[in-house]
Structures are given as C-alpha cells and as structure tokens.
Coordinates of C-alpha atoms in Angstrom, one line a residue:
M1 CA 34.3 -118.3 28.1
G2 CA 32.9 -115.2 26.3
I3 CA 30.9 -112.8 28.3
D4 CA 27.8 -113.3 26.1
G5 CA 28.0 -117.0 26.9
V6 CA 27.5 -116.6 30.6
A7 CA 24.9 -119.0 32.0
A8 CA 21.7 -117.4 32.8
G9 CA 21.2 -119.3 36.0
E10 CA 23.7 -117.5 38.2
G11 CA 22.9 -117.4 41.9
G12 CA 21.2 -120.8 42.0
G13 CA 19.8 -121.6 38.6
G14 CA 20.6 -123.9 35.8
G15 CA 23.4 -123.4 33.3
A16 CA 21.2 -122.9 30.2
R17 CA 19.2 -120.0 29.0
R18 CA 15.5 -120.5 29.4
R19 CA 12.9 -119.6 26.9
G20 CA 10.6 -116.7 27.7
C21 CA 9.9 -115.5 31.2
S22 CA 9.5 -118.4 33.7
C23 CA 7.9 -118.4 37.0
T24 CA 9.2 -121.0 39.5
K25 CA 10.3 -121.0 43.1
D26 CA 14.0 -120.6 42.0
D27 CA 13.0 -117.4 40.1
F28 CA 12.1 -115.7 43.4
L29 CA 14.4 -117.2 46.1
P30 CA 17.1 -119.4 44.4
E31 CA 19.9 -118.5 46.9
E32 CA 21.4 -121.0 49.3
S33 CA 20.1 -119.2 52.3
F34 CA 16.5 -120.0 51.3
K35 CA 16.9 -123.6 50.3
S36 CA 15.6 -124.7 53.7
W37 CA 14.4 -123.3 57.0
G38 CA 17.7 -124.4 58.6
N39 CA 19.7 -122.5 56.1
Y40 CA 17.5 -119.4 56.6
V41 CA 17.9 -119.5 60.4
Q42 CA 21.7 -119.8 60.0
A43 CA 21.7 -116.9 57.6
L44 CA 19.8 -114.7 60.1
K45 CA 22.4 -115.6 62.8
D46 CA 25.1 -114.5 60.4
T47 CA 23.4 -111.2 59.7
P48 CA 26.0 -108.9 61.4
T49 CA 28.9 -110.5 59.5
R50 CA 27.0 -110.4 56.2
F51 CA 25.9 -106.9 56.8
K52 CA 29.5 -105.7 57.4
D53 CA 30.5 -107.4 54.1
R54 CA 27.7 -105.8 52.1
L55 CA 28.3 -102.4 53.8
L56 CA 31.9 -102.3 52.9
T57 CA 31.9 -104.1 49.6
R58 CA 31.9 -102.2 46.3
S59 CA 31.2 -103.5 42.8
L60 CA 33.3 -102.9 39.7
D61 CA 32.4 -101.1 36.5
T62 CA 33.1 -104.3 34.6
T63 CA 30.9 -106.3 36.9
E64 CA 27.9 -104.1 36.3
L65 CA 28.6 -103.9 32.5
Y66 CA 29.0 -107.6 31.8
E67 CA 28.4 -110.1 34.6
V68 CA 25.4 -108.5 36.4
K69 CA 23.8 -107.7 33.0
A70 CA 24.1 -111.3 31.9
R71 CA 21.7 -112.4 34.6
S72 CA 18.8 -111.1 32.6
Q73 CA 19.2 -114.1 30.2
H74 CA 18.6 -111.9 27.1
E75 CA 20.1 -108.7 25.9
M76 CA 18.1 -105.4 25.6
K77 CA 18.1 -104.1 22.1
K78 CA 20.5 -101.2 21.3
N79 CA 18.3 -99.0 19.1
L80 CA 18.2 -95.6 20.7
S81 CA 20.1 -92.4 19.5
W82 CA 20.7 -89.0 21.0
W83 CA 17.6 -87.8 19.2
D84 CA 15.5 -90.4 20.9
L85 CA 17.0 -89.5 24.3
I86 CA 16.3 -85.8 23.9
W87 CA 12.7 -86.5 23.2
F88 CA 12.5 -89.1 25.9
G89 CA 14.0 -86.5 28.3
I90 CA 11.4 -83.9 27.2
G91 CA 8.6 -86.5 27.4
A92 CA 9.8 -87.7 30.8
V93 CA 10.0 -84.3 32.5
I94 CA 7.3 -81.9 31.2
G95 CA 4.1 -83.1 32.7
A96 CA 2.1 -82.8 35.9
G97 CA 4.9 -80.7 37.6
I98 CA 4.3 -77.7 35.3
F99 CA 0.6 -78.1 34.5
V100 CA -0.6 -78.7 38.1
L101 CA 1.9 -77.8 40.8
T102 CA 2.7 -74.4 39.3
G103 CA -0.9 -73.3 40.1
L104 CA -0.8 -74.6 43.6
Q105 CA 2.6 -73.1 44.4
A106 CA 1.9 -69.7 42.8
Q107 CA -1.4 -69.3 44.6
K108 CA -0.4 -70.4 48.1
V109 CA 3.4 -70.4 48.5
S110 CA 5.4 -68.2 46.3
G111 CA 3.2 -65.9 44.2
P112 CA 4.6 -64.6 40.8
A113 CA 8.1 -65.4 42.1
V114 CA 7.3 -69.0 41.3
V115 CA 9.5 -68.4 38.2
L116 CA 12.5 -68.0 40.6
S117 CA 11.5 -71.2 42.3
F118 CA 11.7 -73.0 38.9
V119 CA 15.2 -71.4 38.4
V120 CA 16.5 -72.7 41.7
S121 CA 15.1 -76.2 41.1
G122 CA 16.4 -76.1 37.5
V123 CA 20.0 -75.2 38.7
S124 CA 19.9 -78.1 41.2
A125 CA 18.5 -80.5 38.5
M126 CA 21.2 -79.4 36.0
L127 CA 24.0 -80.1 38.5
S128 CA 22.5 -83.5 39.0
V129 CA 22.3 -84.1 35.2
F130 CA 26.0 -83.4 35.0
C131 CA 26.7 -86.0 37.6
Y132 CA 24.4 -88.6 36.1
T133 CA 25.9 -88.0 32.6
E134 CA 29.4 -88.9 33.6
F135 CA 28.3 -92.1 35.3
A136 CA 25.9 -93.1 32.4
V137 CA 28.7 -92.6 29.9
E138 CA 31.1 -94.8 31.8
I139 CA 28.6 -97.4 33.2
P140 CA 25.9 -97.6 30.5
V141 CA 23.6 -100.1 32.1
A142 CA 19.8 -100.2 32.9
G143 CA 20.4 -99.7 36.6
G144 CA 21.0 -96.0 36.4
S145 CA 21.9 -94.5 39.8
F146 CA 21.5 -97.8 41.6
A147 CA 24.5 -99.2 39.5
Y148 CA 26.5 -96.0 40.0
L149 CA 26.0 -96.1 43.8
R150 CA 26.8 -99.9 44.0
V151 CA 30.2 -99.1 42.3
E152 CA 31.1 -96.1 44.5
L153 CA 29.2 -96.3 47.8
G154 CA 28.7 -100.0 48.2
D155 CA 25.8 -102.5 48.3
F156 CA 23.9 -101.2 51.3
M157 CA 23.9 -97.5 50.3
A158 CA 22.8 -98.6 46.8
F159 CA 19.9 -100.6 48.3
V160 CA 18.7 -97.7 50.4
A161 CA 18.8 -95.5 47.3
A162 CA 17.2 -98.2 45.2
G163 CA 14.2 -98.3 47.5
N164 CA 13.8 -94.6 47.2
I165 CA 14.3 -94.7 43.4
L166 CA 11.4 -97.2 43.2
L167 CA 9.3 -95.1 45.5
E168 CA 10.1 -92.0 43.4
Y169 CA 8.8 -93.7 40.2
V170 CA 5.7 -95.2 41.7
I171 CA 4.7 -92.0 43.5
G172 CA 5.6 -89.9 40.4
G173 CA 3.6 -92.1 38.1
A174 CA 0.6 -92.1 40.5
A175 CA 0.7 -88.3 40.8
V176 CA 0.8 -87.8 37.0
A177 CA -2.0 -90.4 36.5
R178 CA -4.3 -88.4 39.0
S179 CA -3.4 -85.2 37.2
W180 CA -4.3 -86.8 33.9
T181 CA -7.8 -87.3 35.3
S182 CA -8.1 -83.6 36.3
Y183 CA -7.2 -82.4 32.9
F184 CA -9.4 -85.0 31.2
A185 CA -12.3 -83.6 33.2
T186 CA -11.5 -80.1 32.0
L187 CA -11.4 -81.3 28.4
C188 CA -14.8 -82.8 28.9
N189 CA -16.1 -79.4 30.2
H190 CA -16.3 -80.6 33.9
N191 CA -14.7 -79.4 37.1
S192 CA -11.3 -80.9 37.6
D193 CA -12.4 -83.3 40.4
D194 CA -15.8 -84.3 39.0
F195 CA -14.6 -87.8 37.9
L196 CA -13.3 -88.7 41.4
I197 CA -15.3 -90.9 43.7
V198 CA -15.4 -89.4 47.2
V199 CA -15.5 -91.9 50.1
H200 CA -16.3 -89.9 53.2
S201 CA -15.4 -92.8 55.6
M202 CA -11.8 -92.7 54.5
P203 CA -9.1 -90.1 55.5
K204 CA -9.2 -86.9 53.6
D205 CA -5.9 -87.4 51.7
Y206 CA -6.9 -90.9 50.7
G207 CA -10.7 -90.8 50.2
K208 CA -10.9 -89.4 46.6
L209 CA -10.7 -92.5 44.4
D210 CA -9.6 -92.2 40.8
P211 CA -10.5 -95.2 38.6
I212 CA -9.5 -93.3 35.4
A213 CA -5.9 -93.1 36.7
V214 CA -5.9 -96.9 37.0
V215 CA -7.2 -97.4 33.4
V216 CA -4.5 -94.9 32.1
V217 CA -1.7 -96.8 33.9
C218 CA -2.9 -100.1 32.4
V219 CA -2.8 -98.7 28.9
I220 CA 0.7 -97.3 29.5
C221 CA 1.8 -100.8 30.8
I222 CA 0.8 -102.4 27.5
L223 CA 2.7 -99.9 25.5
A224 CA 5.8 -100.2 27.7
V225 CA 6.1 -104.0 27.5
L226 CA 5.6 -104.2 23.7
S227 CA 8.8 -102.4 22.5
T228 CA 11.2 -99.7 23.6
K229 CA 11.7 -98.4 20.1
G230 CA 7.9 -98.4 19.6
S231 CA 7.6 -96.5 22.9
S232 CA 10.2 -94.1 21.6
R233 CA 8.2 -93.4 18.4
F234 CA 5.0 -92.9 20.3
N235 CA 6.8 -90.6 22.7
Y236 CA 8.4 -88.6 19.8
V237 CA 5.1 -88.0 18.2
A238 CA 3.3 -87.1 21.4
S239 CA 6.2 -84.9 22.6
V240 CA 6.2 -82.9 19.3
I241 CA 2.5 -82.2 19.8
H242 CA 3.2 -81.3 23.4
V243 CA 5.9 -78.8 22.4
I244 CA 3.6 -77.2 19.9
V245 CA 0.9 -76.8 22.7
I246 CA 3.6 -75.3 25.0
L247 CA 4.6 -72.7 22.3
F248 CA 0.9 -71.9 21.9
I249 CA 0.4 -71.3 25.6
I250 CA 3.5 -69.0 25.8
I251 CA 2.6 -67.0 22.7
A252 CA -1.1 -66.7 23.3
G253 CA -0.5 -66.1 27.0
F254 CA 1.8 -63.2 26.4
T255 CA -0.9 -61.6 24.2
K256 CA -3.1 -61.5 27.3
A257 CA -0.4 -60.5 29.8
D258 CA -1.1 -57.8 32.3
T259 CA 2.0 -56.5 34.0
K260 CA -0.1 -55.2 37.0
N261 CA -0.2 -58.9 38.1
Y262 CA 3.6 -58.6 38.7
H263 CA 3.5 -55.6 41.0
D264 CA 3.5 -57.8 44.1
F265 CA 6.2 -60.1 42.9
T266 CA 7.2 -61.8 46.2
P267 CA 4.1 -61.8 48.4
F268 CA 5.5 -64.7 50.5
G269 CA 9.1 -63.5 50.7
V270 CA 12.3 -65.4 50.0
R271 CA 11.2 -68.3 52.2
G272 CA 8.2 -68.9 49.9
I273 CA 10.5 -69.1 46.9
F274 CA 12.6 -71.8 48.4
K275 CA 9.6 -73.7 49.8
S276 CA 8.2 -73.8 46.3
S277 CA 11.6 -74.9 44.8
A278 CA 11.6 -78.0 47.0
V279 CA 8.1 -79.0 45.8
L280 CA 8.6 -78.0 42.2
F281 CA 11.7 -80.2 42.0
F282 CA 9.0 -82.7 41.3
A283 CA 8.6 -81.0 37.9
Y284 CA 12.2 -82.0 37.0
V285 CA 11.9 -85.6 38.0
G286 CA 12.2 -88.0 35.1
F287 CA 15.5 -87.1 33.5
D288 CA 17.1 -89.9 35.5
A289 CA 14.9 -92.3 33.5
V290 CA 16.9 -91.4 30.4
S291 CA 20.1 -92.6 32.1
T292 CA 18.5 -96.0 32.6
M293 CA 18.2 -96.3 28.8
A294 CA 22.0 -96.2 28.4
E295 CA 22.1 -100.0 27.9
E296 CA 19.8 -99.6 24.9
T297 CA 21.8 -96.6 23.4
K298 CA 23.8 -97.1 20.2
N299 CA 26.7 -94.8 21.2
P300 CA 26.5 -93.9 24.9
A301 CA 29.6 -91.7 24.9
R302 CA 28.1 -89.3 22.4
D303 CA 24.3 -89.8 22.8
I304 CA 23.9 -89.6 26.6
P305 CA 25.5 -86.2 27.1
I306 CA 23.6 -84.7 24.2
G307 CA 20.3 -86.3 25.3
L308 CA 20.4 -85.6 29.0
I309 CA 21.9 -82.0 28.9
G310 CA 20.0 -81.0 25.8
S311 CA 16.6 -82.1 27.2
M312 CA 17.2 -80.4 30.6
V313 CA 18.1 -77.0 28.9
I314 CA 14.9 -77.1 26.8
T315 CA 12.8 -78.1 29.8
T316 CA 14.1 -75.5 32.2
T317 CA 13.6 -72.7 29.6
A318 CA 10.0 -73.9 28.9
Y319 CA 9.2 -74.0 32.6
C320 CA 10.3 -70.5 33.3
L321 CA 8.4 -69.1 30.4
L322 CA 5.3 -70.9 31.3
A323 CA 5.5 -69.7 34.9
V324 CA 5.9 -66.1 33.8
V325 CA 2.9 -66.4 31.4
L326 CA 0.6 -67.9 34.0
C327 CA 1.3 -65.2 36.6
L328 CA 0.9 -62.4 34.0
M329 CA -2.5 -63.7 32.8
Q330 CA -4.1 -63.8 36.3
P331 CA -3.5 -62.3 39.7
Y332 CA -1.8 -65.1 41.7
P333 CA -4.7 -65.5 44.3
Q334 CA -7.1 -66.3 41.4
I335 CA -4.9 -69.0 39.9
D336 CA -6.6 -72.4 39.9
E337 CA -4.9 -75.2 41.9
N338 CA -5.8 -78.2 39.7
A339 CA -5.9 -76.9 36.1
P340 CA -4.2 -73.5 36.2
F341 CA -3.5 -72.9 32.5
S342 CA -6.9 -74.0 31.3
V343 CA -8.7 -71.8 33.9
A344 CA -6.4 -68.8 33.2
F345 CA -7.3 -68.8 29.5
E346 CA -10.9 -69.0 30.4
A347 CA -10.5 -66.0 32.7
V348 CA -9.0 -63.8 29.9
G349 CA -11.8 -64.6 27.5
M350 CA -10.2 -67.4 25.5
S351 CA -12.4 -70.2 26.7
W352 CA -11.7 -72.3 23.5
A353 CA -8.0 -72.3 24.4
K354 CA -8.6 -74.3 27.6
Y355 CA -9.4 -77.3 25.4
V356 CA -6.1 -76.9 23.5
V357 CA -4.3 -76.6 26.9
A358 CA -6.0 -79.6 28.4
A359 CA -5.3 -81.7 25.3
G360 CA -1.6 -80.7 25.4
A361 CA -1.4 -81.4 29.1
L362 CA -2.9 -84.9 28.6
K363 CA -0.3 -85.5 25.8
G364 CA 2.5 -84.4 28.1
M365 CA 1.3 -86.5 31.1
T366 CA 0.9 -89.5 28.8
T367 CA 4.5 -89.3 27.7
V368 CA 5.7 -88.8 31.3
L369 CA 3.9 -91.9 32.3
L370 CA 5.3 -93.9 29.4
V371 CA 8.9 -92.8 29.9
G372 CA 8.5 -93.3 33.6
A373 CA 7.2 -96.8 33.0
V374 CA 10.2 -97.6 30.7
G375 CA 12.7 -96.2 33.2
Q376 CA 11.3 -97.7 36.4
A377 CA 11.2 -101.2 34.9
R378 CA 14.9 -100.9 34.0
Y379 CA 15.8 -99.8 37.5
L380 CA 14.0 -102.7 39.0
T381 CA 15.5 -105.1 36.4
H382 CA 19.0 -104.2 37.4
I383 CA 18.3 -104.3 41.1
A384 CA 16.9 -107.8 40.6
R385 CA 20.0 -108.8 38.7
T386 CA 21.9 -108.3 42.0
H387 CA 19.3 -110.5 43.8
M388 CA 18.4 -107.7 46.2
M389 CA 15.0 -108.1 44.7
P390 CA 13.7 -111.5 43.3
P391 CA 15.6 -112.4 40.1
W392 CA 12.2 -113.1 38.4
L393 CA 12.0 -109.4 38.0
A394 CA 15.2 -109.3 36.1
Q395 CA 14.0 -111.5 33.2
V396 CA 14.0 -109.9 29.7
H397 CA 11.6 -111.3 27.2
P398 CA 13.4 -112.7 24.2
K399 CA 10.9 -111.4 21.6
T400 CA 10.2 -107.9 22.8
G401 CA 13.6 -107.3 24.4
T402 CA 11.8 -105.6 27.3
P403 CA 11.6 -106.5 31.1
I404 CA 8.0 -107.5 31.1
N405 CA 7.8 -108.7 34.7
A406 CA 9.4 -105.6 36.2
T407 CA 7.2 -103.4 34.1
I408 CA 3.9 -105.0 35.2
V409 CA 4.9 -105.1 38.9
M410 CA 5.9 -101.4 39.0
L411 CA 2.9 -100.2 37.2
A412 CA 0.5 -102.3 39.3
A413 CA 1.9 -100.5 42.4
T414 CA 1.6 -97.2 40.6
A415 CA -2.1 -97.9 39.8
I416 CA -2.9 -98.9 43.4
I417 CA -1.4 -95.7 44.9
G418 CA -2.8 -93.5 42.2
F419 CA -6.3 -94.9 42.9
F420 CA -6.2 -93.7 46.5
T421 CA -3.7 -91.0 47.2
D422 CA -4.1 -87.2 47.0
L423 CA -1.6 -85.2 44.7
G424 CA -0.4 -83.0 47.5
V425 CA 0.8 -86.0 49.6
L426 CA 2.4 -87.5 46.6
A427 CA 4.3 -84.4 45.5
N428 CA 6.1 -83.7 48.8
L429 CA 7.1 -87.3 49.4
L430 CA 8.3 -87.6 45.9
S431 CA 10.6 -84.6 46.3
I432 CA 12.2 -86.0 49.4
S433 CA 13.1 -89.3 47.6
T434 CA 14.4 -87.5 44.5
L435 CA 16.5 -85.0 46.4
F436 CA 18.0 -87.8 48.6
I437 CA 19.0 -89.8 45.5
F438 CA 20.5 -86.9 43.7
L439 CA 22.7 -85.9 46.6
L440 CA 24.0 -89.5 46.9
V441 CA 24.8 -89.5 43.1
A442 CA 26.8 -86.2 43.5
L443 CA 28.5 -87.7 46.6
A444 CA 29.4 -90.8 44.6
L445 CA 30.9 -88.7 41.8
I446 CA 33.3 -87.1 44.3
V447 CA 34.3 -90.5 45.6
R448 CA 34.8 -91.8 42.0
R449 CA 37.2 -89.0 41.1
Y450 CA 39.2 -88.9 44.4
Y451 CA 39.2 -92.5 45.6
V452 CA 40.4 -95.7 44.0
S453 CA 40.9 -98.9 46.0
G454 CA 44.5 -99.9 46.3
E455 CA 45.8 -96.6 44.7
T456 CA 44.6 -93.8 47.0
S457 CA 46.8 -93.5 50.1
T458 CA 45.4 -93.9 53.6
T459 CA 46.2 -90.2 54.3
D460 CA 44.4 -89.0 51.2
R461 CA 41.5 -91.3 52.0
N462 CA 41.2 -89.8 55.5
K463 CA 41.4 -86.3 54.2
L464 CA 38.6 -87.1 51.8
I465 CA 36.4 -88.6 54.6
A466 CA 37.0 -85.5 56.7
C467 CA 36.1 -83.1 53.9
I468 CA 33.0 -85.0 52.9
V469 CA 31.8 -85.1 56.5
L470 CA 32.3 -81.3 56.7
I471 CA 30.4 -80.7 53.4
L472 CA 27.5 -82.9 54.6
A473 CA 27.4 -81.4 58.1
S474 CA 27.6 -77.7 57.0
S475 CA 25.0 -78.3 54.3
T476 CA 22.7 -80.1 56.8
A477 CA 23.2 -77.4 59.4
T478 CA 22.3 -74.7 56.8
A479 CA 19.1 -76.6 55.8
V480 CA 18.0 -77.3 59.4
Y481 CA 18.5 -73.7 60.5
W482 CA 16.5 -72.5 57.4
G483 CA 13.8 -75.0 58.2
V484 CA 13.3 -74.2 61.9
S485 CA 14.0 -70.4 62.0
E486 CA 11.1 -68.0 61.4
N487 CA 13.3 -64.8 61.2
N488 CA 15.8 -63.5 58.7
D489 CA 18.9 -63.8 60.9
W490 CA 21.9 -64.7 58.8
T491 CA 24.3 -65.3 61.6
A492 CA 24.3 -69.1 61.3
Y493 CA 24.9 -68.9 57.5
V494 CA 28.0 -66.9 58.1
I495 CA 29.4 -69.9 59.9
T496 CA 28.1 -72.8 57.9
L497 CA 28.7 -71.5 54.4
P498 CA 32.4 -70.8 54.9
I499 CA 32.8 -74.4 56.4
W500 CA 31.2 -75.8 53.2
F501 CA 33.5 -73.7 51.0
T502 CA 36.7 -74.6 53.0
A503 CA 35.8 -78.3 52.9
T504 CA 35.3 -78.3 49.1
A505 CA 38.5 -76.3 48.6
G506 CA 40.3 -78.8 50.7
I507 CA 39.3 -81.6 48.3
A508 CA 40.3 -79.5 45.3
V509 CA 43.7 -78.4 46.7
F510 CA 45.0 -81.1 49.0
I511 CA 43.7 -84.3 47.5
P512 CA 44.9 -85.5 44.1
Q513 CA 42.3 -86.9 41.7
A514 CA 42.7 -90.7 41.5
R515 CA 40.6 -91.2 38.4
K516 CA 40.1 -89.1 35.3
P517 CA 36.9 -89.6 33.2
K518 CA 37.5 -91.7 30.1
V519 CA 35.2 -90.0 27.7
W520 CA 33.0 -87.2 29.2
G521 CA 33.5 -85.6 32.6
V522 CA 31.8 -83.1 34.8
P523 CA 33.6 -79.8 34.8
L524 CA 34.8 -78.0 37.9
V525 CA 35.0 -81.1 40.2
P526 CA 34.7 -81.1 43.2
W527 CA 32.9 -77.7 43.1
L528 CA 29.8 -78.7 41.0
P529 CA 29.0 -82.0 42.8
S530 CA 29.6 -80.3 46.2
L531 CA 27.2 -77.5 45.2
S532 CA 24.7 -80.1 44.1
I533 CA 24.9 -81.8 47.5
A534 CA 24.5 -78.5 49.3
I535 CA 21.5 -77.3 47.2
N536 CA 19.7 -80.7 47.4
I537 CA 20.1 -80.8 51.2
F538 CA 19.0 -77.2 51.5
L539 CA 15.8 -77.9 49.5
L540 CA 15.2 -80.9 51.7
G541 CA 15.1 -78.5 54.6
S542 CA 12.2 -76.7 53.0
I543 CA 9.8 -79.7 52.9
D544 CA 7.2 -80.2 55.6
G545 CA 7.6 -82.5 58.6
A546 CA 4.7 -84.8 57.8
S547 CA 6.4 -85.8 54.5
F548 CA 9.6 -86.7 56.4
K549 CA 7.6 -89.0 58.7
R550 CA 6.2 -90.8 55.7
F551 CA 9.7 -91.0 54.3
G552 CA 10.9 -92.4 57.6
M553 CA 8.2 -95.1 57.6
W554 CA 9.1 -96.1 54.1
T555 CA 12.8 -96.3 55.0
C556 CA 11.9 -98.6 58.0
V557 CA 10.0 -100.9 55.6
L558 CA 13.0 -101.0 53.3
L559 CA 15.4 -101.9 56.1
L560 CA 13.1 -104.7 57.3
Y561 CA 13.0 -106.2 53.8
Y562 CA 16.7 -105.8 53.5
F563 CA 17.7 -107.5 56.7
F564 CA 15.3 -110.4 56.3
F565 CA 15.7 -111.1 52.5
G566 CA 17.7 -108.7 50.3
L567 CA 20.9 -108.9 52.4
H568 CA 21.1 -112.7 52.4
A569 CA 20.1 -113.1 48.7
S570 CA 22.7 -110.5 47.5
Y571 CA 25.4 -111.9 49.8
D572 CA 24.9 -115.5 48.5
T573 CA 24.9 -114.3 44.9
A574 CA 28.1 -112.3 45.3
K575 CA 29.9 -115.2 47.1
E576 CA 28.8 -117.8 44.6
S577 CA 29.8 -115.5 41.7
R578 CA 33.3 -115.1 43.2
E579 CA 33.7 -118.8 43.6
N580 CA 32.5 -119.8 40.1
K581 CA 34.1 -117.0 38.1
I582 CA 37.8 -117.3 38.8
G583 CA 39.9 -117.6 35.7
E584 CA 40.9 -115.8 32.5
G585 CA 38.5 -113.3 31.1
W586 CA 36.9 -112.5 34.5
K587 CA 37.8 -109.9 37.0
K588 CA 36.9 -110.3 40.7
V589 CA 33.3 -109.5 41.1
E590 CA 33.8 -107.1 44.0
E591 CA 36.5 -104.8 45.2
G592 CA 38.0 -104.9 48.7
Q593 CA 36.3 -103.5 51.7
T594 CA 37.8 -100.0 51.3
D595 CA 34.8 -97.8 50.6
C596 CA 35.5 -94.5 52.3
I597 CA 31.9 -93.4 52.2
S598 CA 30.8 -96.6 53.9
A599 CA 33.4 -95.7 56.5
V600 CA 31.6 -92.3 56.9
A601 CA 28.3 -94.1 57.3
T602 CA 29.8 -96.3 60.1
A603 CA 31.3 -93.4 62.1
G604 CA 34.7 -93.6 60.6
V605 CA 35.1 -97.3 60.5
S606 CA 37.1 -98.3 57.3
S607 CA 39.3 -101.1 56.2
D608 CA 41.8 -101.8 53.4
Q609 CA 41.3 -105.6 53.4
A610 CA 40.7 -107.3 50.1
N611 CA 37.8 -109.8 49.7

C-alpha cells in the first residue's frame, strides 16, 4: 500500500477519508480505552505500565514524516519558498518584544545597556535556530519541536514540551494583542491604556480588560484559516512596510541622538543586563513557528536554513540598532513603558513621527499574530495526530489545506487570556516556556548525533548519559547561584564552568558520533548545542520566582491531563498502529525502549529491549 493511501481513520476510525472536518465522538476519543467505562477503569489501572512504555519509547523519522502525517486525512499544500520563510521569520519575531518590552527593561532593569541584553538573547536564539534548522531539514513536518523531541527524547518528554509550546504561543499571542491595543490608542492620540476597561474588583494583574485585543485575534483567525499562501502574501506586504518603518526609526532617531544619554551606560550593573536578557528573549520568540511550516515548504533542505538563519540575522541586527536609538533619544528614566518609541519621538520634537511609529508597530504586531496563528495551529495539529490531544484537532480542511479546528481553538484561548491578563505577567511566563523548550531541542540534537538505538554501545551510551547529566547539573548550579546571590563573588563559577567545559569536551573526545546529518548540520557539535543549553538555563535563573510558580501550576495541569487522557490515547494509537502496519513498505512505528535521555529522566534507568 502506498503511503498516500493510508486510511484516515487510524486509531479507531473508519478506513475511508471523510469529506471536510467532521465532529463526532470518535473524532475526540476514538481509542479503545475510552470505548466504555470498564475499558477506561482498566486503562487507569494499567497506568504505570503504559507510562513506562511511553517514557522509554521513541518515534522514528519515517513515522513522523509519513504515518503520523497521514492521520490528518488531507495533505497540507507545499507552496512556500525560502523567500516566504524569511519574511515569515521577520513577521513572526519583530513585534511587541521590541516595541514594548524595550522601554520597560531600559527604564527599570538595565538602562542603556539594554542593547547588550538584546545581544545575549540574540546569541542564545541563534544557537537555538541552528538546532531547529538541522531538525527541520531532516524531519520537515508541521509538529516542529514536538516531532523532534518525540523522535529523540520520547513521548513523555515530547508531551511536556508540547504543553509548554502551546502555552508559549497562546501567551505570546495574548501579549502581542494587548500591545496592539496600546499602540492603536497612541495612533488615535490617546494614552496607551485609555482603551482598557478597568475592573477594580479583580486582581491588579487581571483587572484591565482589553476587548480590542479580542477583536484583533478574531480577524487574524479568519486570515489564518483561509490560506497559508494567502497569509504569506499578506505577511510579505505588511513586513515590507514594517521594515521601512524600522529603517525610518533608526535613521530619524540617530538624527536626534544625544550621546550624554549614554554616560551612565550600566546603571543597574551586569545583573540588570542578564535579567533583561531573560525577559527580552520574548522578543525573539516566533522563529520556531517557521520550522512548523517545513511541511508546506517546496525544498526544505535549501529553503529552511536560508529562511531561519537569514531572518534571525536580520532581526538581531534590527533589535540592537533600535535599542541604541531609543536610549540615545531619551534619558533612560524618561522612557515610556508602554509605547517607548512613539513617546521618544514626541519628546525630541517630532510629534508627527509618533504616528508613523505607531502605524509601523501595529503592522509588525499584526504579522506576529498572523504567523503565530499559523505556527501554533500546526503544532497542535501534529500533537493531535499522535492522539495526545483529540484527533479532531488534527483535521486538515480539503479546500483550504489548513488545520481549521486547531486554528480556531488556539486563537480562542489566545483571545480569552489576552482579554484579562497584564503584559508583564505574560512576558515572564512566556520566557520560561520558551527557554525550557529551546534547551530541550538542543539536548535532543546532542542525543541525535551521539545515540542511535541498536548501534551505540552500552559503554558509549553510559558515557553520554554521564556527560549530559554533568552539563545539566553544572549549568543549573551556575543559574541557581546567579539567581540567589546578591554579591559579585565568582568562586562558584570557577567550579561550575570547568565542569560544563569538561563534560562537553568528554562528549567531543570520548564518544563517537553515531549519526551524521544528511543534508545540513549544526557546526561544532557538541559545543554549540551544549552552549545553548547552558545559556538557556542561565537565563532561566534570571526570571522571578512568581513566574516559576505559575509555570509549575501549568505543568501540574499538563500532567493531570496526560495521566487521565493523553497517555492512554497515545498508547492505544501506537499499539494499534504497530499491530495493523506490519508488512512491506512500513517500518515499525516506534523504536525500542532505549532512549538514554529518558534514562536520565528516571534516575539512570534505561533498557535496550525492543518493542
């Protein structure tokens, strides 16, 4: 049977493809465990056994590329080039992060040194881009980092990351939608918070209601479900206008620069620079959405590296120039928190320019919302293909070639959170989720290069586990010490940094690479992904404790859902797929229970058994 002829009803459905997007009970819980209450109770009793299976089981590249993708019933249309991806990357990244958070961080956290904060965040983001690019070239599917982690770290780790991916997109979209309202108010010659509805009976961080944000998200939803290529054209036009506005801000801003504003360059010290870096990482969120479009790319091997790396270089350069201009135009204590660039131009006597800036910011935020909507729907689609989420969300509409159900659900959640929640709360929580995902992708890349089931010896596997544990432990110790210490004592770093270096060198020198990239590979492995892990963990150590509490609560919600629903649905789907797909033309759906990183996650427990 050809791959394209796979029945759409895997995991409990019928054998024929259905027209359109259906909505029946079997579209939500078609698995055997949910056929009756008796089956469900038995599934709950089998939770330990099933969890062990899902924890230690890894998917195959071919499974993600063909079998899992076939569960969407219809193919996504391959109509994107590297040119589209570059503009999608620019449109996805340059938005609320630079136009809003720059002012807040420059005024209260890092001062004019905010440009260095952007450099640190940019380096971390670029390292993550390299890791994403290698995966996206070899596994060009809509699942992005979820699919990559399923292949290298196993089902359970992929699900934990998936929950945070979805949180990242919902929170990011909500934050940008609220920022859209602030700049729209400025454009209408109002204060940035004039269009918010204040409800004094609600908590401070959740009592400023934003109905305009909801309307904007609804419009974006309509655009995203109609056509990916149409979204690309809209994004291209809007991004061109956006780039012109950015060039205007840089050139016009330098004509009003006052170098006296740079005399006190680091008023909050080195700690302020890194604290801002952790929050400003939010400004780089979005490039991972480009990797989810790999399934719709004409030539992934060529287009994805050019699109991802090219857009990140352009974005980082623009951010640094904009940060320099802002702090040269105004003394950092006078920078406005909500609409910094518009207010800065007004302060230097160019009141008319604030309207140009506001219009450009709105264009930028609109494209960020659009690309985010396209990306998050594709993540959810691929997650639903594995049945960790209801398969109804995996359906692709036959006419538009877009995942309509996933798009509507994700944007509905975005609109609800954007209606209630303050930008400051959103930005910090978003940075935690993003940094966590990026360090997992870097970790997965090291595993991909140095571990192949059935080929890597037990000795080399154990060496790899030991080195990875040391990299994670030393990076965590560095971040924790940085987060809790109030002085500039460097003693702890003299211990932790050499441990990180030795562990990384141990992988490079003593463990042979088990797999070479087929087309495009990250250079200097394991050094670059190991550095990415260290920087991401270090930036996590600079985020406030309240945000980690919210992150912990979200993780608890994820685990409850997983153990009561996602675990059993994905287990049934994988087992049924194994039983029904034996024969020529099909490889086994899952590899053996030999994932070394799952072994790390279970305190060194590992196994070389085949499923």
